[in-house]
Coordinates of C-alpha atoms in Angstrom, one line a residue:
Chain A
X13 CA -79.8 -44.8 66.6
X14 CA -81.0 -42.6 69.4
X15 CA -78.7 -39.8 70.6
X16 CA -77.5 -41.5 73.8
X17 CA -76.2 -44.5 71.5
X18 CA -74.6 -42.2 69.2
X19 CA -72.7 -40.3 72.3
X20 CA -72.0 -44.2 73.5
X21 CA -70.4 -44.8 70.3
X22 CA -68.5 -41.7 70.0
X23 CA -67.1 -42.3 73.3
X24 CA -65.3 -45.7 72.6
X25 CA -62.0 -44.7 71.8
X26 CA -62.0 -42.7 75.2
X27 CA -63.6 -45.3 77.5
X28 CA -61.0 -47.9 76.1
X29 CA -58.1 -45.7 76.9
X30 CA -59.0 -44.4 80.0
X31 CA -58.9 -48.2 80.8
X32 CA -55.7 -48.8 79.8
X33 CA -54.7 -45.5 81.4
X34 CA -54.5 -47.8 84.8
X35 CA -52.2 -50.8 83.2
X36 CA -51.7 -52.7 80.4
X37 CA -54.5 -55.0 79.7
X38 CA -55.5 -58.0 77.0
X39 CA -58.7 -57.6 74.9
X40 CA -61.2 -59.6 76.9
X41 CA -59.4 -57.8 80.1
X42 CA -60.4 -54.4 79.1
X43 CA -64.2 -55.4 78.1
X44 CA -64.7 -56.9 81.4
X45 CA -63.2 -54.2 83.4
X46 CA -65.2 -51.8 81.0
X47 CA -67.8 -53.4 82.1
X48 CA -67.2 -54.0 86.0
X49 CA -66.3 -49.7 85.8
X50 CA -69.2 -49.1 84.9
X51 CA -71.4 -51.6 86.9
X52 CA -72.5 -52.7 83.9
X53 CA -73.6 -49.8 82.2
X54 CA -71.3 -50.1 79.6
X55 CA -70.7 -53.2 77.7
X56 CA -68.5 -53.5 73.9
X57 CA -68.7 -56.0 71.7
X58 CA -65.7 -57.5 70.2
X59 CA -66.4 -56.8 67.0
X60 CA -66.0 -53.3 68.1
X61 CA -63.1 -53.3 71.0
X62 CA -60.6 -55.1 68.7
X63 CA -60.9 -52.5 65.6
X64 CA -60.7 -50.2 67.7
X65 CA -57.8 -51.0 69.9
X66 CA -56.2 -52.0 66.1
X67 CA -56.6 -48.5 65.3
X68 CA -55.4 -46.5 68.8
X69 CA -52.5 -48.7 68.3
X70 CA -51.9 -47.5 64.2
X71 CA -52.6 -44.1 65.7
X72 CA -49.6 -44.2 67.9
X73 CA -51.8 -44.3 70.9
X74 CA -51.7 -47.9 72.6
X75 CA -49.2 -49.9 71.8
X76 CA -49.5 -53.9 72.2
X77 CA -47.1 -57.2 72.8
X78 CA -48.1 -60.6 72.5
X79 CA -47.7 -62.7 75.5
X80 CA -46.8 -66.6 75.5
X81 CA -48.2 -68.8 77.9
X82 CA -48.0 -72.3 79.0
X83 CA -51.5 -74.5 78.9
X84 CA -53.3 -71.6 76.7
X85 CA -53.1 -69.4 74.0
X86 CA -50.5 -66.4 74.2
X87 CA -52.0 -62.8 74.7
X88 CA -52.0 -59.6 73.3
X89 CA -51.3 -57.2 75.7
X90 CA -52.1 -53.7 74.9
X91 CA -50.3 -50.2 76.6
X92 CA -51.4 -46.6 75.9
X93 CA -48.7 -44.3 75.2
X94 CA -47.8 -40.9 75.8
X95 CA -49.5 -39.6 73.0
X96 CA -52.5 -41.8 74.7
X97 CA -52.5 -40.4 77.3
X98 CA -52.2 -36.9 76.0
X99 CA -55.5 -37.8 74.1
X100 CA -57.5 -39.3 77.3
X101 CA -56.4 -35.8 79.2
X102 CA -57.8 -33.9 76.0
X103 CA -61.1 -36.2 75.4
X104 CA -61.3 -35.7 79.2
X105 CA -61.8 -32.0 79.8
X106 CA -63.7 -31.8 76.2
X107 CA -66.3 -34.2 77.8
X108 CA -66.3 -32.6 81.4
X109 CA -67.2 -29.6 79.9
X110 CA -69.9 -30.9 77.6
X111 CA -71.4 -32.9 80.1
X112 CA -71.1 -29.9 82.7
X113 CA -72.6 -27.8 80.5
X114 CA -75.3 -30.2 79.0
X115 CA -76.2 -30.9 82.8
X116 CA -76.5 -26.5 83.1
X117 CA -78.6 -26.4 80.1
X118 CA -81.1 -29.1 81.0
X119 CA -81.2 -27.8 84.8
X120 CA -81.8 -24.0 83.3
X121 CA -84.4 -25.4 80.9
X122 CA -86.4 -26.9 84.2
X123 CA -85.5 -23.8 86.1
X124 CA -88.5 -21.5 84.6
X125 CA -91.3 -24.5 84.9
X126 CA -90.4 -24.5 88.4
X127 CA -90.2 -20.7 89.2
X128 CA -93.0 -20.6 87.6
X129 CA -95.3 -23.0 89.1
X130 CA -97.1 -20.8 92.1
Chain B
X9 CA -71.1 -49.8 72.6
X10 CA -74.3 -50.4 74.4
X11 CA -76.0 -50.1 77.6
X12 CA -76.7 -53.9 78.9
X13 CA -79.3 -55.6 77.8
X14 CA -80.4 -52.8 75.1
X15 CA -81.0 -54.8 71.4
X16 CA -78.4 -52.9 69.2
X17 CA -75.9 -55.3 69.3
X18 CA -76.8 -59.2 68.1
X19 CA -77.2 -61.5 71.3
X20 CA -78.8 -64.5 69.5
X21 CA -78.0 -67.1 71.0
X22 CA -78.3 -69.4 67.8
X23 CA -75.1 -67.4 65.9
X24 CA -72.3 -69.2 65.5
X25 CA -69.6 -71.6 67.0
X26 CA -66.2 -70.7 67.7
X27 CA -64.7 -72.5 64.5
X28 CA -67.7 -71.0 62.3
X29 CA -67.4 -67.4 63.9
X30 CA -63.5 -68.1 63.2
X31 CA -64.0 -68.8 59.6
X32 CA -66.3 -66.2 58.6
X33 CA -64.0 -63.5 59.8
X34 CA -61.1 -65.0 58.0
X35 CA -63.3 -64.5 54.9
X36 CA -63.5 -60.6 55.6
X37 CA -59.6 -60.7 56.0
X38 CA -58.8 -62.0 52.4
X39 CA -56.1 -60.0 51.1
X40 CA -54.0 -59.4 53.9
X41 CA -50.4 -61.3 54.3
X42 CA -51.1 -64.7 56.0
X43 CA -49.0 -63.6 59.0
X44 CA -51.6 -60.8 59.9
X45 CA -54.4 -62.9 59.2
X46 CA -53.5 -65.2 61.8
X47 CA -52.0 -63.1 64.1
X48 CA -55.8 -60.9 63.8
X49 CA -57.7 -64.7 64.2
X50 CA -55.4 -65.8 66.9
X51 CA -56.5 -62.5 69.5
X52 CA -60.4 -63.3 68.5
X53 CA -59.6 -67.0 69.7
X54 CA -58.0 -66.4 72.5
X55 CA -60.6 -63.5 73.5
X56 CA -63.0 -67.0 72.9
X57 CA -60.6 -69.0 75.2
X58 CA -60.7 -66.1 78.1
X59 CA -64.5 -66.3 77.7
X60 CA -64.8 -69.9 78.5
X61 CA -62.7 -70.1 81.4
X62 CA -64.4 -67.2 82.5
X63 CA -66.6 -69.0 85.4
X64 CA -69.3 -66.1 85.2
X65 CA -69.7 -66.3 81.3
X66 CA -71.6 -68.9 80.0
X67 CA -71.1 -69.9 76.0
X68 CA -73.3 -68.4 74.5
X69 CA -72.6 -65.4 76.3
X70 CA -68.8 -65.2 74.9
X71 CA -70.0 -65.7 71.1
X72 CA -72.7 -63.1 71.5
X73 CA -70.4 -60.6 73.0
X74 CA -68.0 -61.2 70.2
X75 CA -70.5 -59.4 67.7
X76 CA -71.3 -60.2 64.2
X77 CA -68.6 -61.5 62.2
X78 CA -69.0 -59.4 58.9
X79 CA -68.8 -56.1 61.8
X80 CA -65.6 -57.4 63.1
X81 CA -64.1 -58.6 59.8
X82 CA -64.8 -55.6 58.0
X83 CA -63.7 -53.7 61.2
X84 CA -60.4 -55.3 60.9
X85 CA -60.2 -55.1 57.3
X86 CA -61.0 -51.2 56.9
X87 CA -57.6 -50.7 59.7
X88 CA -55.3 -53.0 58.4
X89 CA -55.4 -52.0 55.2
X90 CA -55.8 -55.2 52.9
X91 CA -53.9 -54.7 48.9
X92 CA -51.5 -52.4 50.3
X93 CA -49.5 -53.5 47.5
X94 CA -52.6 -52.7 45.0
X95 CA -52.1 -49.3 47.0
X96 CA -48.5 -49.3 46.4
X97 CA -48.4 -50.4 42.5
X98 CA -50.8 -47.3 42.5
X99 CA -48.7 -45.2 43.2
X100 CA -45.5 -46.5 41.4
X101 CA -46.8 -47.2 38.2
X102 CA -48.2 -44.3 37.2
X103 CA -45.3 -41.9 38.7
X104 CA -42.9 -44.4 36.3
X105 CA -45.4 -45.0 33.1
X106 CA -48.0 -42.0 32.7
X107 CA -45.7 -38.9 33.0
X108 CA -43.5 -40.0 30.2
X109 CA -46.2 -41.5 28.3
X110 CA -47.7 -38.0 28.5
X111 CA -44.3 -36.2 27.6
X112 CA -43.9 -38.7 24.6
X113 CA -47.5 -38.5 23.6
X114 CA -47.3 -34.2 23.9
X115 CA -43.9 -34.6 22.3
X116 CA -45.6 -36.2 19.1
X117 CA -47.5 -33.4 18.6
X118 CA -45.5 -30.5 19.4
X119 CA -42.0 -31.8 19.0
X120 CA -39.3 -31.9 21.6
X121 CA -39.4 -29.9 24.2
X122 CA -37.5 -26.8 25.0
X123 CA -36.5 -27.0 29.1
X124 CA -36.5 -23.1 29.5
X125 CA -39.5 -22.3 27.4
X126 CA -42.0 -21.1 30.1
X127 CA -44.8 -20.7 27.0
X128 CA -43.9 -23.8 25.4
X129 CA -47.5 -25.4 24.4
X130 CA -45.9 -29.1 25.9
X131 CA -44.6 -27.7 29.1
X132 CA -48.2 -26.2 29.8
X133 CA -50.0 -28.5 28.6
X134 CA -47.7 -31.4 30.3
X135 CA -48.5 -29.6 33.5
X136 CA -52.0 -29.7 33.5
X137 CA -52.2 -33.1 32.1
X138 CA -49.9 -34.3 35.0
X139 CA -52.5 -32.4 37.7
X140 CA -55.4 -34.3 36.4
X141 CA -53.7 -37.1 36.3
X142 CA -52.3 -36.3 40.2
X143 CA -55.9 -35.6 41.2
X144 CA -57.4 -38.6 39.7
X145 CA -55.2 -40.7 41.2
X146 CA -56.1 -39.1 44.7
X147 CA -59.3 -39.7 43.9
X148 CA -58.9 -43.4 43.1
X149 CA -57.1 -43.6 46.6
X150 CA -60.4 -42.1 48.3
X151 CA -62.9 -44.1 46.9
X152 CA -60.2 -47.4 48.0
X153 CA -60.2 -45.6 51.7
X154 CA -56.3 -45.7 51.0
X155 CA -55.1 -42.3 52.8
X156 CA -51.6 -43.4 51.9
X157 CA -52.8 -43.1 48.3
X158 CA -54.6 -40.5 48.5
X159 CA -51.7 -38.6 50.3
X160 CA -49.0 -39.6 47.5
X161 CA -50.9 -37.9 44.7
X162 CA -52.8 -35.1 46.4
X163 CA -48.9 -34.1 47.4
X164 CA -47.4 -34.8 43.9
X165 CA -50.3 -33.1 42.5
X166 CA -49.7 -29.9 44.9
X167 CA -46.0 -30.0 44.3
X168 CA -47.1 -30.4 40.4
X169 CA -49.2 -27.0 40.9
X170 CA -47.2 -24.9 43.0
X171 CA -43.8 -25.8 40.6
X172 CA -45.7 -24.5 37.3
X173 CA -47.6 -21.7 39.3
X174 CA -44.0 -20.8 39.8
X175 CA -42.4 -21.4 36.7
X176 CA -45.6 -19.5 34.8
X177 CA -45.1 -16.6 37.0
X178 CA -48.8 -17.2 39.0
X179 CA -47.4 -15.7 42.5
X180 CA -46.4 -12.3 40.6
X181 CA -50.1 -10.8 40.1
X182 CA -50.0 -9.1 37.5
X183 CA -47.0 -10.1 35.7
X184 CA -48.0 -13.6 34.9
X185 CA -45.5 -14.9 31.9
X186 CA -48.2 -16.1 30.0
X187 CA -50.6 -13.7 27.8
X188 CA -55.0 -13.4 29.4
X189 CA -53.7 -15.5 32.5
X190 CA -55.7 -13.7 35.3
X191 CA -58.7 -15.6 35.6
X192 CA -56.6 -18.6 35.0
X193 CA -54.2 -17.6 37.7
X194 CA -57.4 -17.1 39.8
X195 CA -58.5 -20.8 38.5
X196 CA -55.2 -22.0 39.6
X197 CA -55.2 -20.3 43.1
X198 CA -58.8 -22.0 43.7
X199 CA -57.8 -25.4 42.5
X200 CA -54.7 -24.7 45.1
X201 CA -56.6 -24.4 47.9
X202 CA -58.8 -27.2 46.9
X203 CA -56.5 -29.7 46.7
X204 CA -54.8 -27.8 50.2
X205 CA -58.1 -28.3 52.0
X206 CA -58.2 -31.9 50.3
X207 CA -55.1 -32.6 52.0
X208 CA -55.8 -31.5 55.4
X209 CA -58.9 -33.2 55.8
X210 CA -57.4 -36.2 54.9
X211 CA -54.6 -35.6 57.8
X212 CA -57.4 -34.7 60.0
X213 CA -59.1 -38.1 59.3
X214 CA -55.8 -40.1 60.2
X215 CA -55.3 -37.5 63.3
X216 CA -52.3 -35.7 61.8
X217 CA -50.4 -38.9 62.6
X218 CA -46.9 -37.5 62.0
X219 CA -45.9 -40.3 59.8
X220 CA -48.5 -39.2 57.2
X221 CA -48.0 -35.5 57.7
X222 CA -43.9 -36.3 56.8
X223 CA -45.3 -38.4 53.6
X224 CA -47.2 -35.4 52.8
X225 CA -44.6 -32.5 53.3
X226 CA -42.0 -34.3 51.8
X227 CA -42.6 -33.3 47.8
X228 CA -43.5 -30.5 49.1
X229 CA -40.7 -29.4 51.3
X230 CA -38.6 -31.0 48.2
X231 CA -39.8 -28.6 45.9
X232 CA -39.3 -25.8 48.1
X233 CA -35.8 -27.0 48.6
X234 CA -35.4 -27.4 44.7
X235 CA -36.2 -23.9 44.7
X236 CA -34.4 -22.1 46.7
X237 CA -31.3 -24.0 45.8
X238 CA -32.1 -22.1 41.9
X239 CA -32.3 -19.2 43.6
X240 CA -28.6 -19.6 45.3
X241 CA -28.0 -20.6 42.0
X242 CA -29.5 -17.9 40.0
X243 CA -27.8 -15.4 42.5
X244 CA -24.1 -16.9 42.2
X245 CA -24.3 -17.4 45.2
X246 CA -22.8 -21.3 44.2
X247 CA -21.3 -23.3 41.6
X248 CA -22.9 -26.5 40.9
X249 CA -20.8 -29.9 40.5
X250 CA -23.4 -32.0 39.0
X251 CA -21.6 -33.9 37.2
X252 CA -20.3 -35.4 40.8
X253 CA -23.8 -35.3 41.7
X254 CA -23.7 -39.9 41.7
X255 CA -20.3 -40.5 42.3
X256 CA -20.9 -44.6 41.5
X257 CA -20.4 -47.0 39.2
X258 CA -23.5 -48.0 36.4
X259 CA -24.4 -50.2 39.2
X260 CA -24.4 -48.2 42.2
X261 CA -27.0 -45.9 40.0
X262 CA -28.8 -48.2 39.3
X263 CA -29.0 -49.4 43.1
X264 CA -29.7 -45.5 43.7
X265 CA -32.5 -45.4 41.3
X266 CA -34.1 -48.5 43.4
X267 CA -34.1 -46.4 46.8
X268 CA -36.7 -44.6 45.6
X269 CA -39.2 -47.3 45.1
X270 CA -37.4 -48.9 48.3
X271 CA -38.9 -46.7 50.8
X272 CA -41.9 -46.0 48.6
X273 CA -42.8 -50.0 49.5
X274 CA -41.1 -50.0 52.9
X275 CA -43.3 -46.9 53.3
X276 CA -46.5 -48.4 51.9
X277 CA -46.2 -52.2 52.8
X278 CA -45.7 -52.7 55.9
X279 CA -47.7 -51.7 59.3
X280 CA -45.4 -51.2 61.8
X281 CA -44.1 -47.9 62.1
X282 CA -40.4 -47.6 62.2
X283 CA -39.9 -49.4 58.5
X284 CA -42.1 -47.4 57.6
X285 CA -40.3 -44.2 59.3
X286 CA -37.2 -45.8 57.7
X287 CA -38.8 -45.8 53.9
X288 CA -39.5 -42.1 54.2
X289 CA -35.8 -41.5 55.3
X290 CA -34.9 -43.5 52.0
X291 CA -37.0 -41.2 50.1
X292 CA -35.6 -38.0 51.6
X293 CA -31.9 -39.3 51.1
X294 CA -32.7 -40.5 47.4
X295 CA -33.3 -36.5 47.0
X296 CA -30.9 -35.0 49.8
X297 CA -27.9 -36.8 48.4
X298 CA -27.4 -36.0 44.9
X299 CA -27.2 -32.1 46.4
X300 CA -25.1 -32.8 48.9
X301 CA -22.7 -33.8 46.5
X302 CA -23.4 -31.3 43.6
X303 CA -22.9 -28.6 45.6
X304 CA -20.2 -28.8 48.2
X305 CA -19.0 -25.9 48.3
X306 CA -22.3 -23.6 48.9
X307 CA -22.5 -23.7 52.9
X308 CA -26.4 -22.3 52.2
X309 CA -27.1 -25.4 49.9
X310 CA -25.9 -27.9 52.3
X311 CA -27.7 -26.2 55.0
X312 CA -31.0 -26.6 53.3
X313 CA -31.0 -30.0 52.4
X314 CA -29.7 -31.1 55.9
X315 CA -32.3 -29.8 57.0
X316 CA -34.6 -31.7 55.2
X317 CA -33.0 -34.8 56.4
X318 CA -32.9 -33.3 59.7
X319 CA -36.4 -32.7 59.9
X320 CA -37.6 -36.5 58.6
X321 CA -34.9 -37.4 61.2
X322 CA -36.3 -35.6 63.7
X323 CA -39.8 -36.5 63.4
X324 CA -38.9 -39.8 63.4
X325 CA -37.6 -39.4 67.2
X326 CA -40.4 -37.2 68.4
X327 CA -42.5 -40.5 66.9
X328 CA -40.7 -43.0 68.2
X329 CA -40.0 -41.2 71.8
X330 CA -43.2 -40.9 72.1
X331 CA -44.3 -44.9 71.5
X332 CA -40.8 -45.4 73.5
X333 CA -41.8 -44.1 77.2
X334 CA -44.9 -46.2 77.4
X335 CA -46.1 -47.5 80.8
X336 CA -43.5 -45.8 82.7
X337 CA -44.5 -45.1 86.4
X338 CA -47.7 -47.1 85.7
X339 CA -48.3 -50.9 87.5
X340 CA -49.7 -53.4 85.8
X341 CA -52.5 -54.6 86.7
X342 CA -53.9 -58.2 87.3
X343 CA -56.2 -59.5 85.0
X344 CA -60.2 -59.0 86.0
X345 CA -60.8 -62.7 84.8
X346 CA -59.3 -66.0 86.2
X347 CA -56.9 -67.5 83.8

C-alpha cells in the first residue's frame, strides 16, 4: 500500500465525521456526499463505511436511529455527537498542521534546487 | 478508502448478487444474537436498495462499491463483538471456580489458612497463583480481541498485586514483612507497571471510552476503598456493624449474591450503552452497600464509599450528556440521492 493510501485510510474516521458534522445522514448518504465533496476524489467502499460508522457509534461518537418508511426499506440514520464533534475539531487542527507543515517541508526541499540553479 | 478508479478496492463486475453478497456476510456474522444479525444485513440491503434507485448508479456499480463480503463481514464481526457470552463465562467462571479451587488445592498442602498470617506459605503462594492466573486470563482476552476481557482480569490482576504488595509490606522499602524480599519487591514493582502499561494501552486502543475506563477503575478504586476503610478502622476511628452488613432474609442474600454476576452480564452482553452503564452501577452497589450498612456511624466511611457510587454515577452522566445533546443547533440535511 503506497503512503498516499495509507494516509487515505487513516483518514476515514475523520472524513466520515466531518460529513456528518453538516446533518444526520444514512449510509449510502454519506458515501455519496463523500464522494460529491470531494469531486470524486474520494470514494469508500461499504465494506469499509459501515464498520466504521459501527464503531464511531460504539465509540460514543455518532450516534444512529433507524427510520421507517413507506414503499422501501427503513433507514439508519446516523448523528455525530458532541464527543464527535470534539474529535473532528481535534483530527482537524492535527491534520492542518501536518499537511501545513508537510506542504513547508516539500516547498523547503525544492527551495535549494531552485536557488541554486544560475 | 481510495482515489476513483485506483485498483485497491474489488470492482469486478462478475462478484456477486444482492442475495449472494447478503448471504455471505451473514456467514461472517455467525455468533451474534439473531436481532443484530439482521438488523447489520438489513442497513447493507437497504444501502443495495438506495443504489438501485439511484438513477446515476448502475448495478454493478452498487455491488462493487459494497466491497468484498468477507471485508465487510469480518469488519462487522471484529466491532460487534460476536461470543460476548463466551467473553462473559470468561470472566465468571474462573472468578467463581479457580480461586477457591486454588485455596482448596493450597489448603491440601499446607492446611487451613490463618487470615492474619502475612508469611503464611498459602496466603503467598495463593497470591501469586491468583496473578498468573489474572494475567493469563488477560491474555486469553487479547488473543480473542475481547478488551472487555482483557480489562476484567488485567484489573483483578492489578487489584490482586497491589492488595498483597500491601499486605507483604512491598510499598515500605526496606521493611518488607517478608525475609530476602528486595529483588522480589523490585520483581513485583516491574510486573506492576507491566500489567499498568498493559492496561493503558488497551484503554488507549478503545479511546479511553469512559465506560471501559469505569470497568477498569472499579476493582481498583474498590480496593483502595477496602483500604482505607482498615485504616479508619485500624485507627478507631469507627466501629464496625458487620453483622448488619445484609440486613435480608436467606433469600434476599441470595438475590444480593446474583447482582454481582447481574451487571457483570448486563455489563458484558449487551451493546448499547446505558445497560451496560447500569451493570457497572450494579457492581459498584453490590460493593458500596454492605459498607454503608456496616458502618453507619463513621461519617469518613460513608463518605468514601458514596463516593465511589458517586463517581460511577457521575460518569454515567458526563456519558450519557454527552450522547444526549446530539444534533442540536445543526439542520438536517436532504438526502444527496433520490429516494
Amino acid at each position: 500500500m503506497s503512503e498516499i493510501q495509507q494516509l487515505r485510510r487513516g483518514s476515514t474516521q475523520v472524513l466520515i465525521l466531518s460529513v456528518l458534522a453538516s446533518g444526520r445522514m444514512y449510509g449510502y448518504q454519506i458515501m455519496r456526499e463523500l464522494e460529491q465533496r470531494s469531486e470524486g476524489y474520494f470514494t469508500m467502499n461499504a465494506a469499509l463505511l459501515y464498520p466504521t460508522l459501527h464503531q464511531l457509534e460504539q465509540d460514543g461518537l455518532a450516534e444512529s436511529e433507524w427510520e421507517d418508511a413507506q414503499g422501501r426499506r427503513r433507514r439508519k440514520y446516523y448523528t455525530i455527537t458532541p464527543r464527535g464533534r470534539q474529535k473532528l475539531a481535534g483530527s482537524q487542527a492535527e491534520w492542518k498542521q501536518f499537511l501545513t507543515s508537510l506542504f513547508k517541508t516539500l516547498q523547503i526541499a525544492d527551495q535549494p534546487t531552485q536557488e541554486k540553479a544560475p | 478508502m481510495k482515489p476513483a478508479g485506483s485498483d485497491d478496492l474489488p470492482l469486478a463486475s462478475e462478484g456477486p448478487g444482492p442475495e449472494m453478497y447478503l448471504a455471505q456476510v451473514r456467514r461472517h456474522l455467525r455468533g451474534l444474537p439473531e436481532q443484530e444479525q439482521a438488523d447489520l444485513l438489513d442497513e447493507i440491503a437497504s444501502h443495495i436498495e438506495s443504489g438501485q434507485s439511484d438513477p446515476r448508479m448502475g448495478a454493478e456499480r452498487v455491488m462493487a462499491e459494497l466491497g468484498a463480503p468477507e471485508q465487510m463481514g469480518r469488519g462487522l464481526r471484529g466491532i460487534h463483538r460476536p461470543n460476548r457470552l463466551a467473553d462473559l463465562l470468561l470472566a465468571l467462571a474462573p472468578s467463581y471456580l479457580l480461586s477457591p479451587l486454588v485455596t482448596l488445592v493450597i489448603s491440601r498442602f499446607y492446611g487451613a489458612m490463618e487470615v492474619w498470617a502475612v508469611t503464611a506459605p498459602q496466603l503467598y503462594l495463593g497470591g501469586r497463583i491468583s496473578l498468573l492466573l489474572a494475567a493469563a486470563l488477560a491474555s486469553v482476552g487479547r488473543l480473542r480481541r475481547s478488551a472487555e476481557l482483557t480489562v476484567f482480569w488485567l484489573s483483578a490482576g492489578l487489584g490482586t498485586l497491589l492488595s498483597l504488595m500491601t499486605r507483604e509490606g512491598r510499598f515500605l522499602p526496606g521493611r518488607e514483612r517478608i525475609a530476602g524480599s528486595p529483588l522480589e519487591s523490585l520483581a513485583l514493582y516491574t510486573l506492576l507497571a507491566g500489567l499498568c502499561a498493559w492496561l493503558l494501552v488497551t484503554l488507549r486502543q478503545r479511546r479511553f471510552d469512559p465506560l471501559l475506563v469505569v470497568f477498569a477503575a472499579l476493582p481498583l478504586l474498590l480496593a483502595a476503598a477496602n483500604f482505607s476503610t482498615g485504616q479508619i478502622l485500624l485507627a478507631g476511628g469507627a466501629s464496625s456493624r458487620i453483622g448488619q452488613a445484609l440486613p435480608f432474609g436467606s433469600a434476599g442474600i441470595a438475590a444480593y449474591q446474583a447482582a454481582w454476576t447481574g451487571g457483570l452480564s448486563l455489563f458484558f452482553l449487551c451493546t448499547r450503552r446505558d445497560p451496560r452503564w447500569s451493570g457497572l452501577l450494579l457492581i459498584a452497589m453490590y460493593y458500596v452497600y454492605p459498607n454503608l450498612n456496616a458502618y453507619q456511624e463513621s461519617t469518613g466511611i460513608l463518605v468514601i464509599w458514596s463516593a465511589l457510587l458517586g463517581l460511577v454515577l457521575l460518569a454515567w452522566a458526563w456519558d450519557w450528556m454527552s450522547r444526549a445533546g446530539r444534533g442540536k443547533g445543526h439542520a438536517v440535511r436532504p438526502p444527496v440521492s433520490p429516494g
